[in-house]
CSV table of C-alpha atoms in Angstrom, one decimal:
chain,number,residue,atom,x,y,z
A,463,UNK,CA,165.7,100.5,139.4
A,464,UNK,CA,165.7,101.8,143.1
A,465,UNK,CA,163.4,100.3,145.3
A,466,UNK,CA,160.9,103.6,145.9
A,467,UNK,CA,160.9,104.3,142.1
A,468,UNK,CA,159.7,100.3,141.9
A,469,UNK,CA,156.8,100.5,144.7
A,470,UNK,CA,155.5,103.4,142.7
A,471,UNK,CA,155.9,102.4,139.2
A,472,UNK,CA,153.6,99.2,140.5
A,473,UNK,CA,151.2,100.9,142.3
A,474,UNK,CA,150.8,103.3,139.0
A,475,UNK,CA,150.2,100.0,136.7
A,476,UNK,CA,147.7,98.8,139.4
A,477,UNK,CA,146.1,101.6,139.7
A,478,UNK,CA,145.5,101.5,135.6
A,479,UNK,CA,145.3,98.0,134.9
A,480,UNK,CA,142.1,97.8,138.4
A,481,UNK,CA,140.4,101.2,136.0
A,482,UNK,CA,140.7,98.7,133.1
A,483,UNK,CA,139.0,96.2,135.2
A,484,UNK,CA,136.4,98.3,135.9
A,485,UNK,CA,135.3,99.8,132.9
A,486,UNK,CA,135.8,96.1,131.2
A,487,UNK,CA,133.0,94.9,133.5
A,488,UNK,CA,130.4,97.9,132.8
A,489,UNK,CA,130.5,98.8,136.6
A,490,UNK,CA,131.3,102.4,136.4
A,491,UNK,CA,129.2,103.5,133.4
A,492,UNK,CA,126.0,101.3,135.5
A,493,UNK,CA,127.0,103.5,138.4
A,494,UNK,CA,126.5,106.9,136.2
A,495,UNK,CA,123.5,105.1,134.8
A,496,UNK,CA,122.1,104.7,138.2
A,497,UNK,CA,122.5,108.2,139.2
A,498,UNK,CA,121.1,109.5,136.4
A,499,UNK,CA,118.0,107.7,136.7
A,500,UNK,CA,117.5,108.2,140.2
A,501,UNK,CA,117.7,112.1,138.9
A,502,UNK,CA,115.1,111.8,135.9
A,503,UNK,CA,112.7,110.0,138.7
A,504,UNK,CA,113.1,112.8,141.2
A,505,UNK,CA,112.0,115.7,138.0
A,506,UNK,CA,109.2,113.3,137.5
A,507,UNK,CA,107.7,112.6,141.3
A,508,UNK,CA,108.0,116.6,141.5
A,509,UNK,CA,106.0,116.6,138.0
A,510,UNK,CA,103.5,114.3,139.0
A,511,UNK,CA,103.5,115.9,142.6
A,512,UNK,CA,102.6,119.6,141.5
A,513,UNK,CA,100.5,118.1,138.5
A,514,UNK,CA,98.5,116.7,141.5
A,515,UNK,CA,98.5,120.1,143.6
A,516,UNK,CA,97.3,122.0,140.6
A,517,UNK,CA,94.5,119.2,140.0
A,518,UNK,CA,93.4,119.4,143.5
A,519,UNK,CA,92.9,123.2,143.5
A,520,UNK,CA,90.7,123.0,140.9
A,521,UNK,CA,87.9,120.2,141.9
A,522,UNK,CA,85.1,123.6,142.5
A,523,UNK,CA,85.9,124.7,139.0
A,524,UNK,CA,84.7,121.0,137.5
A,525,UNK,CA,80.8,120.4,136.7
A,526,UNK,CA,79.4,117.5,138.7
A,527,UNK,CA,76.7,115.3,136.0
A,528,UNK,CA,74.1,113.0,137.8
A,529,UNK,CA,72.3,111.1,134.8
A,530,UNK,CA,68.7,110.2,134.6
A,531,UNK,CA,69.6,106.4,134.9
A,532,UNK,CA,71.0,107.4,139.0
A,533,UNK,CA,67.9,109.2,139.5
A,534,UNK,CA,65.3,108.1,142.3
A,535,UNK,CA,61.1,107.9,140.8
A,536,UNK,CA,58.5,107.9,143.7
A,537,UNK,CA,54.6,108.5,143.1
A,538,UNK,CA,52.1,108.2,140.3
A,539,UNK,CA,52.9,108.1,136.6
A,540,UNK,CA,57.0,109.2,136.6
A,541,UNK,CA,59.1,106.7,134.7
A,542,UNK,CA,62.8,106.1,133.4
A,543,UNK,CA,62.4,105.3,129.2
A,544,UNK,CA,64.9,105.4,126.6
A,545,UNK,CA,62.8,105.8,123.1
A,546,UNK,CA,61.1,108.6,122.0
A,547,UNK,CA,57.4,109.9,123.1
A,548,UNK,CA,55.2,108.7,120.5
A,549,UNK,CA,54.8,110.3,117.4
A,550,UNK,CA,58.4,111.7,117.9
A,551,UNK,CA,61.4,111.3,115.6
A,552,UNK,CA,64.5,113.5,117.0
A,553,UNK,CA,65.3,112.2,120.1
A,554,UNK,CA,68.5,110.5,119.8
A,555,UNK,CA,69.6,110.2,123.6
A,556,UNK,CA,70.4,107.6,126.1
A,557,UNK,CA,67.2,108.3,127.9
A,558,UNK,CA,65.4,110.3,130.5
A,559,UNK,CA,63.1,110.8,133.5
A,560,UNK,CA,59.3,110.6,132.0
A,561,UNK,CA,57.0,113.4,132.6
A,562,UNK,CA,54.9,112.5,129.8
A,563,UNK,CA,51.3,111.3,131.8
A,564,UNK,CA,48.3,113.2,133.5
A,565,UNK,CA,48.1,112.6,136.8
A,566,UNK,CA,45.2,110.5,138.2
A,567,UNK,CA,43.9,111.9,141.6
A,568,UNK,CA,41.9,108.9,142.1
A,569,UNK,CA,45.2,106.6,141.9
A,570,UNK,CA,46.2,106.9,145.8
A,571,UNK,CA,49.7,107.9,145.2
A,572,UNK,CA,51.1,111.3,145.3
A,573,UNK,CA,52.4,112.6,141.9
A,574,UNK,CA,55.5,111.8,140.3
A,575,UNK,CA,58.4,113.2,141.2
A,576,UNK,CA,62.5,112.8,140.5
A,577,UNK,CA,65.2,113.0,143.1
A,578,UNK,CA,68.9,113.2,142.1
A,579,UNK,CA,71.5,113.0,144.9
A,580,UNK,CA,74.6,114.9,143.8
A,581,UNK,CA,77.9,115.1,145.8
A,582,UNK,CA,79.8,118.7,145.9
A,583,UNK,CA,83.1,118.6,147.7
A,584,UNK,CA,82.1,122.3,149.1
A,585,UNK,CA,79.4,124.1,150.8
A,586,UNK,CA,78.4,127.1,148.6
A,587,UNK,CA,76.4,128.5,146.1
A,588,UNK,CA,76.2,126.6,142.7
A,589,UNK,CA,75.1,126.7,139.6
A,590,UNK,CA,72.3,124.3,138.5
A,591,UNK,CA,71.4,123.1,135.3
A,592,UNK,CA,69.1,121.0,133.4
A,593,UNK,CA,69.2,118.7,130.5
A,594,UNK,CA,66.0,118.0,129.2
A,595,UNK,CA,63.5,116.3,126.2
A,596,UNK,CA,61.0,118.3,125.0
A,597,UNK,CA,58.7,116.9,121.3
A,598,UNK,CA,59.6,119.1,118.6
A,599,UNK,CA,56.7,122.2,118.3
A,600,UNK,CA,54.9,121.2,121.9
A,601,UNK,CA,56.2,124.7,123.2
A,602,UNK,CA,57.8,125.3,126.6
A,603,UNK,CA,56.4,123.2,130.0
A,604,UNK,CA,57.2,124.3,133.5
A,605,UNK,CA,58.9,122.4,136.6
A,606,UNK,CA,59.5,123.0,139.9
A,607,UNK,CA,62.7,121.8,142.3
A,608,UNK,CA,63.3,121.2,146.2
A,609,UNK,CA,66.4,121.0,147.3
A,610,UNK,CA,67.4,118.8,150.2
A,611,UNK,CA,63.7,118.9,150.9
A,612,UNK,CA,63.2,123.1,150.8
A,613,UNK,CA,60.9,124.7,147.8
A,614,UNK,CA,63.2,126.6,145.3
A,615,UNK,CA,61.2,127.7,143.1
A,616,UNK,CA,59.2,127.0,139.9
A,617,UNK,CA,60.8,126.7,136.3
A,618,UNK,CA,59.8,126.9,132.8
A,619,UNK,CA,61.8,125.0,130.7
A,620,UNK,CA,61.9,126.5,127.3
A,621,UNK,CA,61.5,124.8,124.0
A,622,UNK,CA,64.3,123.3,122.3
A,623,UNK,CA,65.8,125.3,119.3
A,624,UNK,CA,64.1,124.7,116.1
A,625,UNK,CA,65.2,121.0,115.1
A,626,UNK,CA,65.6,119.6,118.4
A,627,UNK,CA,64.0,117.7,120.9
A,628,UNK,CA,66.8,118.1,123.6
A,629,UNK,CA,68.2,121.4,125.4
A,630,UNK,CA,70.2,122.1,128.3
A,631,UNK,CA,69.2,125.3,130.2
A,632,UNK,CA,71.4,126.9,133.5
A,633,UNK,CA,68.0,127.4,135.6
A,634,UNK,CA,69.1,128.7,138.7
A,635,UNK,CA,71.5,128.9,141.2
A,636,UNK,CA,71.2,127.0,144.5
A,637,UNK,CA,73.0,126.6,148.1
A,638,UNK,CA,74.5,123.1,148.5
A,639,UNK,CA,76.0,121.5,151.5
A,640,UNK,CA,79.2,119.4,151.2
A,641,UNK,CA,78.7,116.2,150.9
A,642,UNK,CA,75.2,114.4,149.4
A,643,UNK,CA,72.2,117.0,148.6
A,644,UNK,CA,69.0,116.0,147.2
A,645,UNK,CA,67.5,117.5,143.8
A,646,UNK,CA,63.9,116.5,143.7
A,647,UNK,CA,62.1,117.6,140.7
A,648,UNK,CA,57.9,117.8,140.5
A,649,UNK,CA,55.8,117.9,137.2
A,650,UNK,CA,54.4,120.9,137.1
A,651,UNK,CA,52.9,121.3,133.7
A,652,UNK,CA,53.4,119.6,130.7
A,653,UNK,CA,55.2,116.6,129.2
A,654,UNK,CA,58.9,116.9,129.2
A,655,UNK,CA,61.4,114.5,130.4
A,656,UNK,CA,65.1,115.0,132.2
A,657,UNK,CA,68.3,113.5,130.8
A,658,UNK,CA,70.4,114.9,133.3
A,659,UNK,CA,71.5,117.7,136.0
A,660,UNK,CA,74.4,119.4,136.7
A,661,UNK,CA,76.1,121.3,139.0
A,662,UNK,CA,78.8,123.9,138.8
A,663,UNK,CA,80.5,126.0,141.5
A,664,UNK,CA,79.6,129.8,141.3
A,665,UNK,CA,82.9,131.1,142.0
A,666,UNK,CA,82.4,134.3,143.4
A,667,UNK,CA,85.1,137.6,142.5
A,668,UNK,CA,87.0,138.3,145.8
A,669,UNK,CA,86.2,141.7,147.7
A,670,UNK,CA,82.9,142.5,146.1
A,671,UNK,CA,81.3,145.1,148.5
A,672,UNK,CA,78.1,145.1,147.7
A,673,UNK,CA,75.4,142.5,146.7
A,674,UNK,CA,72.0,142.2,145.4
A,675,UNK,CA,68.5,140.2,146.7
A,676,UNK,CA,68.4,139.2,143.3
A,677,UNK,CA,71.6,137.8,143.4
A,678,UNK,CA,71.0,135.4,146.2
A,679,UNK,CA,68.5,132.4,146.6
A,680,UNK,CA,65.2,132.7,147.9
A,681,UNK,CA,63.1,129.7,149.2
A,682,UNK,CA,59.4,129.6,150.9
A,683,UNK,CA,57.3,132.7,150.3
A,684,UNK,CA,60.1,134.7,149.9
A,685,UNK,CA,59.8,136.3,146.5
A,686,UNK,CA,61.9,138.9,144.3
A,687,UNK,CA,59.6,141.5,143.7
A,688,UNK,CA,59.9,145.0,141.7
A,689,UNK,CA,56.6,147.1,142.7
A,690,UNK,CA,58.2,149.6,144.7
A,691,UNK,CA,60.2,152.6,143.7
A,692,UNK,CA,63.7,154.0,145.0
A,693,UNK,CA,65.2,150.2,145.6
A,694,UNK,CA,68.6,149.5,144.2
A,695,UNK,CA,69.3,146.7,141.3
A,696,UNK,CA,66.6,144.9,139.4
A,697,UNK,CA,64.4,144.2,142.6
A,698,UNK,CA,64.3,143.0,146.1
A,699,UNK,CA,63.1,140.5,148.6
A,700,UNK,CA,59.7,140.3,149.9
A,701,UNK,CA,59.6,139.0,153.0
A,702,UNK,CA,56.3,136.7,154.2
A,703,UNK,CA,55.3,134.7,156.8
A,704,UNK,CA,58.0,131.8,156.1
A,705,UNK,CA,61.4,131.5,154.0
A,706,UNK,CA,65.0,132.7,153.4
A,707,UNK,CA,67.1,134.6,151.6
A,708,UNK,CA,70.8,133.4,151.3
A,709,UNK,CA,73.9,135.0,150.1
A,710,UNK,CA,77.7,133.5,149.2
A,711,UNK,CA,80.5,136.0,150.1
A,712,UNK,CA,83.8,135.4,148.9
A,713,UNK,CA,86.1,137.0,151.3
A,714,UNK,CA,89.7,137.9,150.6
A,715,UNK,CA,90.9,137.5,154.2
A,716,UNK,CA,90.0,135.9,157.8
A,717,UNK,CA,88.8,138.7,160.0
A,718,UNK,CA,86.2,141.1,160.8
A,719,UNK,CA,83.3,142.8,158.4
A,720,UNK,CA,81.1,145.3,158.8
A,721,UNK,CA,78.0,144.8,157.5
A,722,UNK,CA,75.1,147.1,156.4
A,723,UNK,CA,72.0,146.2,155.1
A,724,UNK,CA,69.1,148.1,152.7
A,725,UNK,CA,66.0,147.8,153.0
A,726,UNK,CA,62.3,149.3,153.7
A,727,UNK,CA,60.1,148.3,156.4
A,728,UNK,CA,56.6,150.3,156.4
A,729,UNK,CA,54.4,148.6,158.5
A,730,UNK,CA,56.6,148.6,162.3
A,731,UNK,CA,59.4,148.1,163.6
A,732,UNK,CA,61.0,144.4,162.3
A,733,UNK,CA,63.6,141.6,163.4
A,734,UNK,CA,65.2,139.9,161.0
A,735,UNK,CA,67.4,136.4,161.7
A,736,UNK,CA,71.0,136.3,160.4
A,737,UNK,CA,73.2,132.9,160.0
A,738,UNK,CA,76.3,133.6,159.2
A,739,UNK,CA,78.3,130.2,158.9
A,740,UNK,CA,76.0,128.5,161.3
A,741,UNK,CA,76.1,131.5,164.0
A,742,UNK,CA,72.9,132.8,164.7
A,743,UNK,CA,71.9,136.4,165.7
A,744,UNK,CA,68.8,138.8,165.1
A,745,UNK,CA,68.9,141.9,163.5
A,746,UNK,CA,66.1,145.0,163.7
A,747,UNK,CA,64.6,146.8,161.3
A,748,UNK,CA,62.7,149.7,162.4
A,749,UNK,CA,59.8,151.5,160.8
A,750,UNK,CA,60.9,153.2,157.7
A,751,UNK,CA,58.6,154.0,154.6
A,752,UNK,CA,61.0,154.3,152.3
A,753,UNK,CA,64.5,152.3,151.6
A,754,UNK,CA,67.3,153.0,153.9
A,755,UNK,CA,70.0,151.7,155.3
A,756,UNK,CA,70.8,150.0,158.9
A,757,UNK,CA,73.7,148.6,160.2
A,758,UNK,CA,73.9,144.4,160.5
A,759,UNK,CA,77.1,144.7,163.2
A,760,UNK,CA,80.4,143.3,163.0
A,761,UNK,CA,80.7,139.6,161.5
A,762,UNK,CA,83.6,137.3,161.6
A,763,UNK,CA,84.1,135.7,158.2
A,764,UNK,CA,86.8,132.8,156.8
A,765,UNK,CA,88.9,133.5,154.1
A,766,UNK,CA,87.0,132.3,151.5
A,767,UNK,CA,83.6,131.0,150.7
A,768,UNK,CA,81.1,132.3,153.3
A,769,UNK,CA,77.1,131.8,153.7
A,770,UNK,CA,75.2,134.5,154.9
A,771,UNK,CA,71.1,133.6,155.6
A,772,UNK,CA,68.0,135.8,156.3
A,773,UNK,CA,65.5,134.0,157.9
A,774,UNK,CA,61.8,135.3,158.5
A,775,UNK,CA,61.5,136.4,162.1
A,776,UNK,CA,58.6,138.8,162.3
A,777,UNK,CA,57.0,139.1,158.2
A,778,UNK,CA,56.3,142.0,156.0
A,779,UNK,CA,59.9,143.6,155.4
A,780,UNK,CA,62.1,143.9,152.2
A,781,UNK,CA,65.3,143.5,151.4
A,782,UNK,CA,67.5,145.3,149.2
A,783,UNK,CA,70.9,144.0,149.2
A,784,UNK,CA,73.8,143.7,151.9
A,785,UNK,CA,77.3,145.2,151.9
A,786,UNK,CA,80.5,143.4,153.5
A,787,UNK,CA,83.9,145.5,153.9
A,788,UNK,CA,86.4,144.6,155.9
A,789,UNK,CA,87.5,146.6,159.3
A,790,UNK,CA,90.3,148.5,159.4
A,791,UNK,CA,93.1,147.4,161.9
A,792,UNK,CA,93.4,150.5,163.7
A,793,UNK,CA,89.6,150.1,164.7
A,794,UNK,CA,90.1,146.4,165.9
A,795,UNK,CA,90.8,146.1,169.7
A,796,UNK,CA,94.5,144.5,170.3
A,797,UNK,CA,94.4,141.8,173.1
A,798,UNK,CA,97.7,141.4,174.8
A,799,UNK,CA,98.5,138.5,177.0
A,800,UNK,CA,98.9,139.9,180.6
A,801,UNK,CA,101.8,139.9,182.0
């Protein structure tokens, strides 16, 4: 055999005798094995990854539960129990807050009241409800709720459905801050007890134009009222001497809205405060007998969840809702770096 034909009949037979070797030992299937894990653990990183994306954009949608058993007691006659009142045979739960005493004005405490500290990821306007144990055929009690150390407002809690001794009831919404807010609740009248609150965030549809007094939260003597005629809605805000009146915008966009606002003003010419965000400014109101309109300015909002408050400046004013749209571009003024 010539010598080239011999160098290459070897190197063929090393060549195929070394693959032999190879796949004899398990090291090139290992090798595919490798790779392919390496690609099944890349699929499931981005799995896991936009599992935790889509987890993440939904932590306002979740409810946020504070049990009796966290709840703070300070004053006269408010207690944490688990059994039933006396004479009672429905309650089944894990216990509650005690309302169930008459206050003794001779004691030198203060009366009971409950504080729950619940922690919202996000500033805004929630939901709050109540879980609560009322005896079977006592009838409906009321209670009343500060929150983060402002008057809300008073609540009846209705009776349970025939049956039962328990209920959950959505009682209001309220403005939280992010973080910790306090949820302090006072007896007001009758025996009840709380299992529970919750909170859930009022997500708010995106470009709504126009909203109501009703529709916001009121604190201090600040009232919803319905005695006048030619209002908009189901009612309007009564302005006094002290309180607020706060509103959650959801805005589609960053930029600048126009805002308007109804209301009626009889008895002189009115200012009105405005926070928007934590910027204040002051608004008038001038002398008008029936309901009208005025013009609250330009704000500049977030994309978003924003908070808009009406603070008492001067008393004795309604109003009847606000209305946000957003300015057109051509009426925005361009600013140019100089050249």
């Amino acid at each position: 055999m010539p010598d080239p034909w011999k160098k290459r009949f070897f190197s063929i037979l090393s060549f195929v005798l070394l693959s032999f070797l190879l796949v004899s030992l398990g090291l090139i299937p290992s090798l595919a094995k490798a790779e392919s894990t390496h690609l099944v653990t890349d699929v499931e990183d981005r799995t896991l990854m936009n599992a935790s994306q889509d987890s993440s954009t939904n932590d306002n949608s979740s409810s946020i539960v504070v049990s009796s058993k966290d709840a703070i007691l300070q004053g006269y006659g408010v207690e944490k129990r688990d059994t039933p009142y006396t004479g009672d045979t429905l309650y089944k739960g894990d216990g509650y807050v005690s309302f169930f005493y008459d206050y003794d004005p001779n004691s030198g405490k203060s009366d009971g009241t409950a504080t729950f500290k619940v922690n919202v990821p996000t500033a805004g306007l929630y939901r709050l409800s109540l879980g609560y144990y009322i005896p079977a055929g006592t009838g409906s009690k009321d209670t009343s709720i500060e929150v983060n150390g402002t008057m809300s407002e008073n609540i009846t809690l209705a009776a349970p459905p025939k049956g039962a001794a328990v209920n959950e009831k959505i009682l209001t919404k309220i403005m939280l801050n992010a973080g910790t807010n306090e949820l302090t609740f006072a007896r007001g009248w009758g025996y009840y007890g709380i299992e529970y609150v919750k909170v859930e965030f009022a997500n708010l549809p995106a470009a709504i134009s126009k909203i109501e007094a009703e529709d916001g939260v009121i604190t201090g003597e600040v009232n919803i009222e319905a005695a006048d005629t030619g209002y908009s809605g189901s009612g309007y805000a009564a302005f006094k001497s002290t309180g607020s009146l706060t509103f959650a915008y959801n805005a589609p966009s960053s930029g600048l809205y126009n805002l308007a606002i109804g209301y009626s003003n009889p008895n002189g010419d009115k200012k009105t405060q405005l926070v928007v965000n934590g910027q204040t400014s002051e608004i008038s109101l001038p002398t008008t007998a029936s309901y009208t309109e005025v013009s609250g300015g330009k704000l500049m909002l977030n994309s978003g969840n924003n908070i808009l408050q009406f603070n008492v400046d001067s008393d004795q004013y309604h109003i009847d809702y606000v209305k946000l749209s957003a300015v057109s571009p051509r009426n925005c003024i361009k600013l140019r770096k100089s050249q």
